mmCIF file with all atom_site columns, C-alpha atoms in Angstrom:
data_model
loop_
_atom_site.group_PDB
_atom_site.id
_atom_site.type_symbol
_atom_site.label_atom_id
_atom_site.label_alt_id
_atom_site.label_comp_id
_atom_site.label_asym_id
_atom_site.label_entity_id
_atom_site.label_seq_id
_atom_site.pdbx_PDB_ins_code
_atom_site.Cartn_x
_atom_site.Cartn_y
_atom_site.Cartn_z
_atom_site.occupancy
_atom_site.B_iso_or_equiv
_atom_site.pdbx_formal_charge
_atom_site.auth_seq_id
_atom_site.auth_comp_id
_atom_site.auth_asym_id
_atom_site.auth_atom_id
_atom_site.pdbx_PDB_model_num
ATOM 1   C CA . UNK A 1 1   ? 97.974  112.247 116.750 1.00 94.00 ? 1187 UNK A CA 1
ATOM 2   C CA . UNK A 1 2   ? 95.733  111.265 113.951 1.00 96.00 ? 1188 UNK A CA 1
ATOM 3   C CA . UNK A 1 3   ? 95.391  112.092 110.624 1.00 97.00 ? 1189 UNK A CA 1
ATOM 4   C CA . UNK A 1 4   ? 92.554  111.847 108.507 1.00 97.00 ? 1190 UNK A CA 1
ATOM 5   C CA . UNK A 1 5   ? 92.578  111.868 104.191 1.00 97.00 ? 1191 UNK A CA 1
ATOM 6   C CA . UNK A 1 6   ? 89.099  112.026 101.969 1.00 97.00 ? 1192 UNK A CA 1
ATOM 7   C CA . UNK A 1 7   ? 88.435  113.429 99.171  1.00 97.00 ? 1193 UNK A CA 1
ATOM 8   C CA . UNK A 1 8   ? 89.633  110.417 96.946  1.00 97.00 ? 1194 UNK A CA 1
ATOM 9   C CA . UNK A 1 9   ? 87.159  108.838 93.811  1.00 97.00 ? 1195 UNK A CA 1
ATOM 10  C CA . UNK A 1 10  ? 87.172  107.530 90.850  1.00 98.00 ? 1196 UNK A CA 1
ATOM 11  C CA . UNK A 1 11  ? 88.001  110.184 87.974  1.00 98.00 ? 1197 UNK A CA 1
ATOM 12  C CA . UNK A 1 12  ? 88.102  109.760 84.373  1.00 98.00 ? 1198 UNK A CA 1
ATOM 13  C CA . UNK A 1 13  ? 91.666  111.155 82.431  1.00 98.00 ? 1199 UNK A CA 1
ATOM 14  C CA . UNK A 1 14  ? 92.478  114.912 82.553  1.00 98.00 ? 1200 UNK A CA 1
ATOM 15  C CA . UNK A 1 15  ? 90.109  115.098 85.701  1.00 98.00 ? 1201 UNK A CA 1
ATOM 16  C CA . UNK A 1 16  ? 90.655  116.692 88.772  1.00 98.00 ? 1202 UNK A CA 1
ATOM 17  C CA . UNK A 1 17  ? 90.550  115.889 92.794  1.00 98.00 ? 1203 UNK A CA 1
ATOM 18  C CA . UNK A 1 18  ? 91.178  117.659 96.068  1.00 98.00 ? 1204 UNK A CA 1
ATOM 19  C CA . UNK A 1 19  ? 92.308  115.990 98.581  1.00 98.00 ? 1205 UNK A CA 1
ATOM 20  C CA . UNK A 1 20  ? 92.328  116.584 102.258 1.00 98.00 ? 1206 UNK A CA 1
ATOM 21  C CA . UNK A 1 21  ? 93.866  115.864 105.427 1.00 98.00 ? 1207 UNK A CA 1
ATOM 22  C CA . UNK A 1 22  ? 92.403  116.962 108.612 1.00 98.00 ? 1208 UNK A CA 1
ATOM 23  C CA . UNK A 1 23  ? 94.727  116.939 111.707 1.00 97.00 ? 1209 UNK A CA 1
ATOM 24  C CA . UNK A 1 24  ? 93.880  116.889 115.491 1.00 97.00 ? 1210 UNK A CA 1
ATOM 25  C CA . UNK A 1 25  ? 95.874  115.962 118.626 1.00 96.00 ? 1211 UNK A CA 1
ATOM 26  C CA . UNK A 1 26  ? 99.177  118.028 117.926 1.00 96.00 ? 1212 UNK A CA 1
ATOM 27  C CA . UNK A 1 27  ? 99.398  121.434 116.993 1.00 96.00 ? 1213 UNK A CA 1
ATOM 28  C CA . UNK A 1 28  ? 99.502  121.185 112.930 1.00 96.00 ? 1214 UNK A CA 1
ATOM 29  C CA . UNK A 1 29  ? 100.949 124.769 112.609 1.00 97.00 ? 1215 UNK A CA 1
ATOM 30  C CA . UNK A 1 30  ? 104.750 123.239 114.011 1.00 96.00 ? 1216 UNK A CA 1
ATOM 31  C CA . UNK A 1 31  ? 105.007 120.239 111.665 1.00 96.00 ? 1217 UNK A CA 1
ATOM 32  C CA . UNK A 1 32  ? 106.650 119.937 107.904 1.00 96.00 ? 1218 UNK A CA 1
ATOM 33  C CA . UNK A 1 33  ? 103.613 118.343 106.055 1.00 97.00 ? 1219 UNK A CA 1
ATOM 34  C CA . UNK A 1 34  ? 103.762 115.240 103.445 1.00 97.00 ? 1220 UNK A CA 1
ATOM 35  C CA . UNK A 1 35  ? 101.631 114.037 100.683 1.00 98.00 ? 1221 UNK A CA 1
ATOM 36  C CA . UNK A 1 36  ? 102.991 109.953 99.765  1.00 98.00 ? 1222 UNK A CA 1
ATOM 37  C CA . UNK A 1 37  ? 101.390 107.768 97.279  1.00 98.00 ? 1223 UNK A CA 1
ATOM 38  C CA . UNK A 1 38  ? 101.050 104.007 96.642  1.00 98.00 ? 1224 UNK A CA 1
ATOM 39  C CA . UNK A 1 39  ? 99.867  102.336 93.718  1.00 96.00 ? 1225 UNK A CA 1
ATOM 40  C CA . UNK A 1 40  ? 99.443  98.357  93.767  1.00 91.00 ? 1226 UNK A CA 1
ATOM 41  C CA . UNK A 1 41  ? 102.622 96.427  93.745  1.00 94.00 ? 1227 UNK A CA 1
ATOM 42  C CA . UNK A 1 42  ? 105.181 99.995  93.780  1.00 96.00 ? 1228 UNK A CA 1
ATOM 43  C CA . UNK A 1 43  ? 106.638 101.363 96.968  1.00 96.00 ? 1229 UNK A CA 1
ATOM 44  C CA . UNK A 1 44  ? 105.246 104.371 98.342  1.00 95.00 ? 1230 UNK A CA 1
ATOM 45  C CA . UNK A 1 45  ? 106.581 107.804 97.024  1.00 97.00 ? 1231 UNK A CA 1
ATOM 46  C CA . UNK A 1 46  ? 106.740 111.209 97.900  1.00 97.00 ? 1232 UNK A CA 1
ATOM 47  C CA . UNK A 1 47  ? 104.652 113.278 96.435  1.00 98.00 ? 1233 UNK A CA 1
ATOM 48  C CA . UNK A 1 48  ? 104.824 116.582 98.107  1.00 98.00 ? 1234 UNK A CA 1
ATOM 49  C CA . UNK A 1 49  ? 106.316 119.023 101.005 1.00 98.00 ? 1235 UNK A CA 1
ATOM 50  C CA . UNK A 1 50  ? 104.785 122.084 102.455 1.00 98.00 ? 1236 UNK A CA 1
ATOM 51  C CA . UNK A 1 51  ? 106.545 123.379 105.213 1.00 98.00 ? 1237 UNK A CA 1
ATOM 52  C CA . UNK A 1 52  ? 104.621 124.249 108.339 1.00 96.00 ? 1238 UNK A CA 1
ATOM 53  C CA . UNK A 1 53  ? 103.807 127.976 107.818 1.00 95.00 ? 1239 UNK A CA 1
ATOM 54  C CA . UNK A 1 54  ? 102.911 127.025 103.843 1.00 95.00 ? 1240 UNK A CA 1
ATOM 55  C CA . UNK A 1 55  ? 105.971 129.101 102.465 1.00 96.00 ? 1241 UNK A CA 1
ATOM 56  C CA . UNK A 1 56  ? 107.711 126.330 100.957 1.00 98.00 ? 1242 UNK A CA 1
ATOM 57  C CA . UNK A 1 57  ? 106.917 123.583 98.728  1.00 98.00 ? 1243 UNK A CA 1
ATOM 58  C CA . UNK A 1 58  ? 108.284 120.715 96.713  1.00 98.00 ? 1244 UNK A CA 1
ATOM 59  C CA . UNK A 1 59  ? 106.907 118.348 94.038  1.00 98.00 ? 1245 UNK A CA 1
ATOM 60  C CA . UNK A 1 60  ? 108.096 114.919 92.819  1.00 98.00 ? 1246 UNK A CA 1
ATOM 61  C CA . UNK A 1 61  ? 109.112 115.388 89.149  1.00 98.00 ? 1247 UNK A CA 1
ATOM 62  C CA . UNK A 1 62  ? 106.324 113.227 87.862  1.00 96.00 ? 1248 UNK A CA 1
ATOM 63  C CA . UNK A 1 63  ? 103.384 115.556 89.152  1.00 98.00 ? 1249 UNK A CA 1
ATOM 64  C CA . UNK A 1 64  ? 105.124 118.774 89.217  1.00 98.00 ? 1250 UNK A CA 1
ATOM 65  C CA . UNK A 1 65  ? 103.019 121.053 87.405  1.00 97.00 ? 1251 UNK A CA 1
ATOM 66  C CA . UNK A 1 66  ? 99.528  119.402 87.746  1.00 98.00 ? 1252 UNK A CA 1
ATOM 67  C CA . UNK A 1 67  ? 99.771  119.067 91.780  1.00 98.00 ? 1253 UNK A CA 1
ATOM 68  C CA . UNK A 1 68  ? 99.337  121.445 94.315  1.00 98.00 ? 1254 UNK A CA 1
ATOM 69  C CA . UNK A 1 69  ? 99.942  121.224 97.754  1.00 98.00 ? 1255 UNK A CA 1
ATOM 70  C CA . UNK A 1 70  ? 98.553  123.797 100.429 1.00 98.00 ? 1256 UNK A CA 1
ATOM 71  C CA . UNK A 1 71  ? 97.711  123.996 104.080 1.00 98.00 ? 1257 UNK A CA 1
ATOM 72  C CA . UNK A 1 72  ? 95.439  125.846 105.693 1.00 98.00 ? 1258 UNK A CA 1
ATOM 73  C CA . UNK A 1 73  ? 96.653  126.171 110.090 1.00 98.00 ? 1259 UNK A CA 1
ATOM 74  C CA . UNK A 1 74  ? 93.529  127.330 111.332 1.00 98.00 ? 1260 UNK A CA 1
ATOM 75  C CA . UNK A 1 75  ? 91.414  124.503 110.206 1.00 98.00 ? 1261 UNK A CA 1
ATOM 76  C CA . UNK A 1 76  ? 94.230  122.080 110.495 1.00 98.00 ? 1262 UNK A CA 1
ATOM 77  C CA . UNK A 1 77  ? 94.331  120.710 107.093 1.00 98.00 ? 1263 UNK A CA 1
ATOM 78  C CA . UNK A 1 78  ? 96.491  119.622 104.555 1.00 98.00 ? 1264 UNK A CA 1
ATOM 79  C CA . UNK A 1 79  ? 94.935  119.678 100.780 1.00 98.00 ? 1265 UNK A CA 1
ATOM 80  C CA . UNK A 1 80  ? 96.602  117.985 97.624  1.00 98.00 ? 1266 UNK A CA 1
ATOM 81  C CA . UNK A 1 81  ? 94.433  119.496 94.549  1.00 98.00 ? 1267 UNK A CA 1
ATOM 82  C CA . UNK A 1 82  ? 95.220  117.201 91.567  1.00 98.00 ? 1268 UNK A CA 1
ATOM 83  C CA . UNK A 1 83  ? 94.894  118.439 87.894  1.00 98.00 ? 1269 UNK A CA 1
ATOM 84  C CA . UNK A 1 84  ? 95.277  116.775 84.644  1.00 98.00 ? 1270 UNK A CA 1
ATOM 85  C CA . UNK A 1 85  ? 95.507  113.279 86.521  1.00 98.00 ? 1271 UNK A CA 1
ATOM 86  C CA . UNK A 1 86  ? 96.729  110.573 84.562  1.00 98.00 ? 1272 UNK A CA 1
ATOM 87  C CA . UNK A 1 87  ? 95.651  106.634 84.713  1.00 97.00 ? 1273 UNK A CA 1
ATOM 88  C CA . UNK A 1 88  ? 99.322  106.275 86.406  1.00 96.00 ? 1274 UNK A CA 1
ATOM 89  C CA . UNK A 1 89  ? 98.019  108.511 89.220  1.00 98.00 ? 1275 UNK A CA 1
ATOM 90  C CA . UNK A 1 90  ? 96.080  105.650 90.443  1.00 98.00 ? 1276 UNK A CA 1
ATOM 91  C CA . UNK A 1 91  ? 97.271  104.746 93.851  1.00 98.00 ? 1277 UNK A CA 1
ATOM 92  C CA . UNK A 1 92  ? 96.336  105.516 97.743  1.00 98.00 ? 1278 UNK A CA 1
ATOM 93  C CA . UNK A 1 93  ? 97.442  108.600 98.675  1.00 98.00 ? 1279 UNK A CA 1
ATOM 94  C CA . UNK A 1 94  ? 98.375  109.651 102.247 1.00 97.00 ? 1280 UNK A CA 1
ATOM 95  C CA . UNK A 1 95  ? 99.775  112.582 104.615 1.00 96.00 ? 1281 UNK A CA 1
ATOM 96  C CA . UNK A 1 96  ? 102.066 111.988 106.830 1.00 96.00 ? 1282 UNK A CA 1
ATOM 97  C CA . UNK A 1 97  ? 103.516 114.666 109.930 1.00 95.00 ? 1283 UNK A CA 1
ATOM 98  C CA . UNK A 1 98  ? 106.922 114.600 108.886 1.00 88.00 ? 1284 UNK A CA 1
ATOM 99  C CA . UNK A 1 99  ? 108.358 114.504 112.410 1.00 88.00 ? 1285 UNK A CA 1
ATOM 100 C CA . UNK A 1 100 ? 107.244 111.449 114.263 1.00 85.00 ? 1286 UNK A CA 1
ATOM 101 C CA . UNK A 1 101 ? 106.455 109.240 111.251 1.00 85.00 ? 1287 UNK A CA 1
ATOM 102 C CA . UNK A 1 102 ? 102.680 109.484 111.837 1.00 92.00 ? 1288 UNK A CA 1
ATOM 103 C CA . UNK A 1 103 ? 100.373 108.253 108.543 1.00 91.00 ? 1289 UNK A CA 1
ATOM 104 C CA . UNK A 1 104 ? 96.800  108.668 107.823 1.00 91.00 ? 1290 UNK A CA 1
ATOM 105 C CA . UNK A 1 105 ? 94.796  105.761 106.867 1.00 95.00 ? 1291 UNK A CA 1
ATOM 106 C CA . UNK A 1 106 ? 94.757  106.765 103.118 1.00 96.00 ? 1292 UNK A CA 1
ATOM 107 C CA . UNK A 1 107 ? 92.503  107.941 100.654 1.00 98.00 ? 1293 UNK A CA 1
ATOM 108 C CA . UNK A 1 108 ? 91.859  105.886 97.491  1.00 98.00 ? 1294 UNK A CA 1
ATOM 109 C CA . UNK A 1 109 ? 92.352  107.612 93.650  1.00 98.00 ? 1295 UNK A CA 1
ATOM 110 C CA . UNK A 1 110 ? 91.519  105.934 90.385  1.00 98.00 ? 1296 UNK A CA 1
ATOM 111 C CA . UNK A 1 111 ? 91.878  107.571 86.983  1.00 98.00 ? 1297 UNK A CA 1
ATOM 112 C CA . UNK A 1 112 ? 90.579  105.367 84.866  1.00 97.00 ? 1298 UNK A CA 1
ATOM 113 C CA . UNK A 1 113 ? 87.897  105.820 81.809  1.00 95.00 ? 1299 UNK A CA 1
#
């Protein structure tokens, strides 16, 4: 299983980023789907859910409404597109398969000015 996040950067207030997660070694279109985040010194939080076929989706309160998570089975990937990011945004953010506890290696966002 590995998991692999880009699509992080540096991004000034009210910016936006797309973030993605490419899959390989299990067949992605089976698995529940997580976005986490973790900014310096805070433990890591959910972020958001998409369920393996894309139907269903949940948001943490604090980016509902600016986040979107989607999922796209035939090229294996998980996206996060970020809108209207905030300098409390700032954090790594990574996908996780939901069964089996498997993490990518993260992928770095700053909103900053």
């Amino acid at each position: 299983v590995q998991l692999v996040e880009s699509g992080g950067g540096l991004v000034q207030p009210g910016g936006s980023l797309r973030l993605s997660c490419v899959a390989s070694g299990f067949t992605f279109s089976y698995y529940v789907m997580r976005w986490y985040r973790q900014a310096p010194g805070k433990e890591r939080e959910l972020v958001a859910t998409i369920t393996s076929g894309g139907e269903y989706t949940r948001y943490a309160d604090s980016v509902k409404g600016r986040f979107t998570i989607s999922r796209d089975n035939a090229k294996k990937t998980v996206y996060l597109q970020m809108n209207s990011l905030k300098p409390e945004d700032t954090a790594v953010y990574y996908c996780q398969r939901v069964d089996g506890n498997y993490w990518g290696q993260g992928t770095q966002v700053t909103v900053s000015s």
